[in-house]
Amino acid sequence: TMWSPGTWMWRAALCCMLLETFLHTARGLNMCMSGSATSCEECLLIHPSCAWCAQEEFGRGRTLTSRCDLSQNLQKRGCEARFIEYPTSSISVLQNMPLSSKGSGLTQYGVVQIMPQKISLSLRPGDQTWFGLQVRQVEDYPVDLYYLMDLSLSMKDDLDTIRNLGTKLALEMSKLTSNFRLGFGSFVDKNMSPFSYTASKYQENPCNGYKLFPNCVPTFGFRHILSLTDKVDRFNEEVQKQMVSRNRDAPEGGFDAILQAAVCKEEIGWRKEAYHLLVFATDDVPHLALDGRLGGLVQPHDGQCHLNDENEYSASEKMDYPSLALLGEKLAENNIFLIFAVTKRLYVIYKDFTALIPGTTVEILDQDSKNVIQLIIAAYNNIRSKVELSVWDHPEDINLSFTATCQDGKPLPGLRKCADLKIGDTVSFNVSVEARSCPPRGTDQSFTIKPVGFKERLEVSVDYQCDCGCSRTAQTNSSICSSIGTYNCGTCHCEPGYLGARCECQEGEASSMYLSACREAEGKQVCSGRGECSCNQCLCYESEFGKIYGSYCECDDFSCARHKGVLCSGHGECHCGECKCHAGYIGDNCNCSTETSSCIADDGQMCSGRGNCVCGRCQCTEPGAFGDTCEKCPTCPDACGTKRECIECRLFNSGQLADNQTCQRLCKDEIITVETLKTEEPGAVLCLYKTDNDCVMKFTYSEHASGQSVLTALKEPECGGGPDALMVLLAVVGSILLVGVVLLAVWKLVITIHDRREFSRFQSARSRARYEMASNPLYKQPVSTHFVETDFNMYGKSFNGGVH
């Protein structure tokens, strides 16, 4: 079979991608109905998923393009499957000969290295289809090798080296193929200024006056010396006859020679059924297109063979050097593998050329070409180790993309090349094809896919699915169309001046009576401004946003409320400007879920008892509460109580949550135990409680920026010792005695102060009495005596005998 496991994997992936695109189109904007297609052909061009209903009774409603829709939608709306026009792309294999295993024999006409050989594609524009092909390089395939050598003066030592190249090369190549032929050609440069010496003394001997090598042959562009032959002795004979020449500038005319060796097929002797190897040996850079203008050559190269009777390039002094593009085209057209055999200093330059010329390799040549045989064998093995596809006559309106499946069996999208192959290996390629448009009717398209350097090819013919089958039975002046229109694919195409689904109305008949039937109410716009009034009915416009419908085009399925840009939040259907919510959703835009399970906290409470469940989400009402279920709230009054239960069950396996399962389910906070509790941490709330044994447990509760709740608790509660009764008694008695002593001391102090004050007063009075007695000793007043007596009575005890 021609399909490998990697091929089927690739096809399955592509199918999934196309199906996803199709479903996305079906779910979102309906491109088919928004394209305003009025015929089957227009409908098919909108998108490859669009279909047309050709059923006569279908689509008599109020939508202008209701016949163009997705196929499944048309069937749901009542269109029978046999009336649905939905062409798809298809592939037919016309020639599929099996791959050959060996290229033995002399004629080789029966060798097949690519399968299939001919296919036919029927493409619907925009619809992607694919086909597969296999390539195998068979063993013992014939080889034609043409050795094209630079014979400028710097290659003199190389010429000496290859004089017996034919015999040695044929011996080595016999190990790779039983059918080998060898040819030879040489080149120098255009024999004109400024590329060569043109003075008369240099015409016969360009080396005239050159001391190192005084004799050489006249300059020539390209000379074909030996046609491809299996007589390798002839190669040696012809090479031994050759002599070097001399040109003026460093670049050589090698690209002129390559082009002639490629296009002069009969002269060179290229066989159709053989690998064509062209070995290009040089020690300098080539002249490129436009360099010829330095010598006055303005005519671009025509890509044709210009060998004269002497097998020399006759247009060397008439046309410019060929471009890289022309060179690559002619090499590929003639299935030639080009091998650049260049010195080491030129490797990078010629390596860049290989990226621009398909089927080209570059190898490093020794200064005297000693390694030329090893070089050719290595290049041949390199060529046979890879397969690269090329496309010829590629139609502009067709997209091609390749996926290679090489020896490891893994599909490689975007690649059309496999490397590191062994002779006899089979590789597969999948080619995706898509037509972008429809060419003019009657246009036949075709293209060719061929491996670079192979004569075998895959020929692909293309026709387009741009017409509907129902169009073949179109009826002009049909009675269905009031005999004034063409009935085609279910619709009437009216003659100019007539309109209506059956051409029953004539333009100009739309009086005010007709227009009033298309207004929802007096003063309203005709067909709500979103349709046309035709024959007393509204034909609604199509919108890229959705469907417009209703008797007066007053309804649509896209003008409903949206949430975050999504119509009806994606949880409802839009019907005439109003969201009809699916089960479990409410609200103007259906964004409010009636489900409350997401609001239930771990403790079983709705929003942890700190908020309300609104549209399936908690709205916290307790100041400071946050979290999906308001479970976080360091500042709430019950925060310490709630966390206390977790401290008890997690640290001491006690409390109401001592059950392991309950504790693990409800207490998920991180708990850190410390010897000394620090309460100055910002945002931390200090909590404490009295344990059963009258100890005090302390912990802090905080919420980190990461959203994690952290509890920091003492390892053990703080507990104090009981009071000593005796000590309390002694303290009380001592306190009473101390207070008594203090009161007595205060009383004594007050009495002392009072006595001293009175004694001072007594001394003062006594002094005054003595003075009066001294002044009048004979007179004694009774008052004075009384006073003294009184005083005596008062202080008798103290002053007894002191007064007489």
PDB file of C-alpha atoms in Angstrom, residues 114 117 121 131 133 259 262-263 265 276 303 324-337 356-359 388-400 402 416 431 433 444-462:
ATOM      1  CA  ILE A 114       8.052   7.182  -7.944  1.00  0.00           C
ATOM      2  CA  GLN A 117       2.686   8.248 -11.780  1.00  0.00           C
ATOM      3  CA  LEU A 121      -7.642  16.200  -8.730  1.00  0.00           C
ATOM      4  CA  PHE A 131      -2.585  12.786  -1.717  1.00  0.00           C
ATOM      5  CA  LEU A 133       3.463   9.605  -3.118  1.00  0.00           C
ATOM      6  CA  LEU A 259      24.618  25.590 -19.169  1.00  0.00           C
ATOM      7  CA  ALA A 262      23.143  20.705 -19.502  1.00  0.00           C
ATOM      8  CA  VAL A 263      21.075  21.733 -22.560  1.00  0.00           C
ATOM      9  CA  LYS A 265      21.651  16.735 -24.595  1.00  0.00           C
ATOM     10  CA  HIS A 276      23.234  12.550 -14.813  1.00  0.00           C
ATOM     11  CA  GLY A 303      19.141  29.051 -22.258  1.00  0.00           C
ATOM     12  CA  LEU A 324      21.714  31.306 -11.185  1.00  0.00           C
ATOM     13  CA  ALA A 325      17.959  30.988 -11.734  1.00  0.00           C
ATOM     14  CA  LEU A 326      18.375  30.020 -15.390  1.00  0.00           C
ATOM     15  CA  LEU A 327      21.136  27.619 -14.486  1.00  0.00           C
ATOM     16  CA  GLY A 328      19.014  25.914 -11.812  1.00  0.00           C
ATOM     17  CA  GLU A 329      16.030  25.684 -14.152  1.00  0.00           C
ATOM     18  CA  LYS A 330      17.987  24.006 -16.956  1.00  0.00           C
ATOM     19  CA  LEU A 331      19.782  21.589 -14.641  1.00  0.00           C
ATOM     20  CA  ALA A 332      16.469  20.491 -13.116  1.00  0.00           C
ATOM     21  CA  GLU A 333      14.756  20.323 -16.479  1.00  0.00           C
ATOM     22  CA  ASN A 334      17.420  17.909 -17.730  1.00  0.00           C
ATOM     23  CA  ASN A 335      17.700  15.941 -14.445  1.00  0.00           C
ATOM     24  CA  ILE A 336      21.345  16.807 -13.852  1.00  0.00           C
ATOM     25  CA  PHE A 337      23.100  16.658 -10.496  1.00  0.00           C
ATOM     26  CA  LEU A 356      20.076  28.513  -4.789  1.00  0.00           C
ATOM     27  CA  ILE A 357      20.450  25.640  -7.267  1.00  0.00           C
ATOM     28  CA  PRO A 358      18.483  22.481  -6.334  1.00  0.00           C
ATOM     29  CA  GLY A 359      20.262  19.144  -6.703  1.00  0.00           C
ATOM     30  CA  GLU A 388      14.076  16.186  -2.721  1.00  0.00           C
ATOM     31  CA  LEU A 389      10.834  16.996  -4.559  1.00  0.00           C
ATOM     32  CA  SER A 390      10.428  19.830  -7.026  1.00  0.00           C
ATOM     33  CA  VAL A 391       7.244  21.234  -8.580  1.00  0.00           C
ATOM     34  CA  TRP A 392       6.968  22.143 -12.249  1.00  0.00           C
ATOM     35  CA  ASP A 393       4.323  24.333 -13.921  1.00  0.00           C
ATOM     36  CA  HIS A 394       2.796  25.206 -10.567  1.00  0.00           C
ATOM     37  CA  PRO A 395      -0.615  26.907 -11.141  1.00  0.00           C
ATOM     38  CA  GLU A 396      -0.795  30.269  -9.378  1.00  0.00           C
ATOM     39  CA  ASP A 397      -4.235  29.659  -7.866  1.00  0.00           C
ATOM     40  CA  ILE A 398      -3.249  26.362  -6.179  1.00  0.00           C
ATOM     41  CA  ASN A 399      -1.534  26.119  -2.788  1.00  0.00           C
ATOM     42  CA  LEU A 400       0.720  23.123  -2.179  1.00  0.00           C
ATOM     43  CA  PHE A 402       4.387  19.053   1.770  1.00  0.00           C
ATOM     44  CA  ARG A 416       9.823  18.057   0.885  1.00  0.00           C
ATOM     45  CA  VAL A 431       0.934  16.754  -0.478  1.00  0.00           C
ATOM     46  CA  VAL A 433      -3.665  20.813  -2.199  1.00  0.00           C
ATOM     47  CA  ASP A 444      -7.372  22.875 -17.856  1.00  0.00           C
ATOM     48  CA  GLN A 445      -4.679  23.029 -15.208  1.00  0.00           C
ATOM     49  CA  SER A 446      -1.877  20.597 -14.540  1.00  0.00           C
ATOM     50  CA  PHE A 447       1.467  20.423 -12.784  1.00  0.00           C
ATOM     51  CA  THR A 448       4.264  17.945 -12.239  1.00  0.00           C
ATOM     52  CA  ILE A 449       6.038  16.744  -9.099  1.00  0.00           C
ATOM     53  CA  LYS A 450       9.401  15.084  -9.580  1.00  0.00           C
ATOM     54  CA  PRO A 451      12.395  14.256  -7.405  1.00  0.00           C
ATOM     55  CA  VAL A 452      15.375  16.434  -8.237  1.00  0.00           C
ATOM     56  CA  GLY A 453      17.607  14.645 -10.727  1.00  0.00           C
ATOM     57  CA  PHE A 454      15.084  11.863 -11.504  1.00  0.00           C
ATOM     58  CA  LYS A 455      13.522  11.266 -14.863  1.00  0.00           C
ATOM     59  CA  GLU A 456      10.450   9.795 -13.164  1.00  0.00           C
ATOM     60  CA  ARG A 457       7.643  12.189 -12.244  1.00  0.00           C
ATOM     61  CA  LEU A 458       4.093  12.431 -10.964  1.00  0.00           C
ATOM     62  CA  GLU A 459       1.746  14.156 -13.409  1.00  0.00           C
ATOM     63  CA  VAL A 460      -1.224  15.879 -11.778  1.00  0.00           C
ATOM     64  CA  SER A 461      -4.235  17.115 -13.748  1.00  0.00           C
ATOM     65  CA  VAL A 462      -6.721  19.467 -12.085  1.00  0.00           C
TER      66      VAL A 462
END
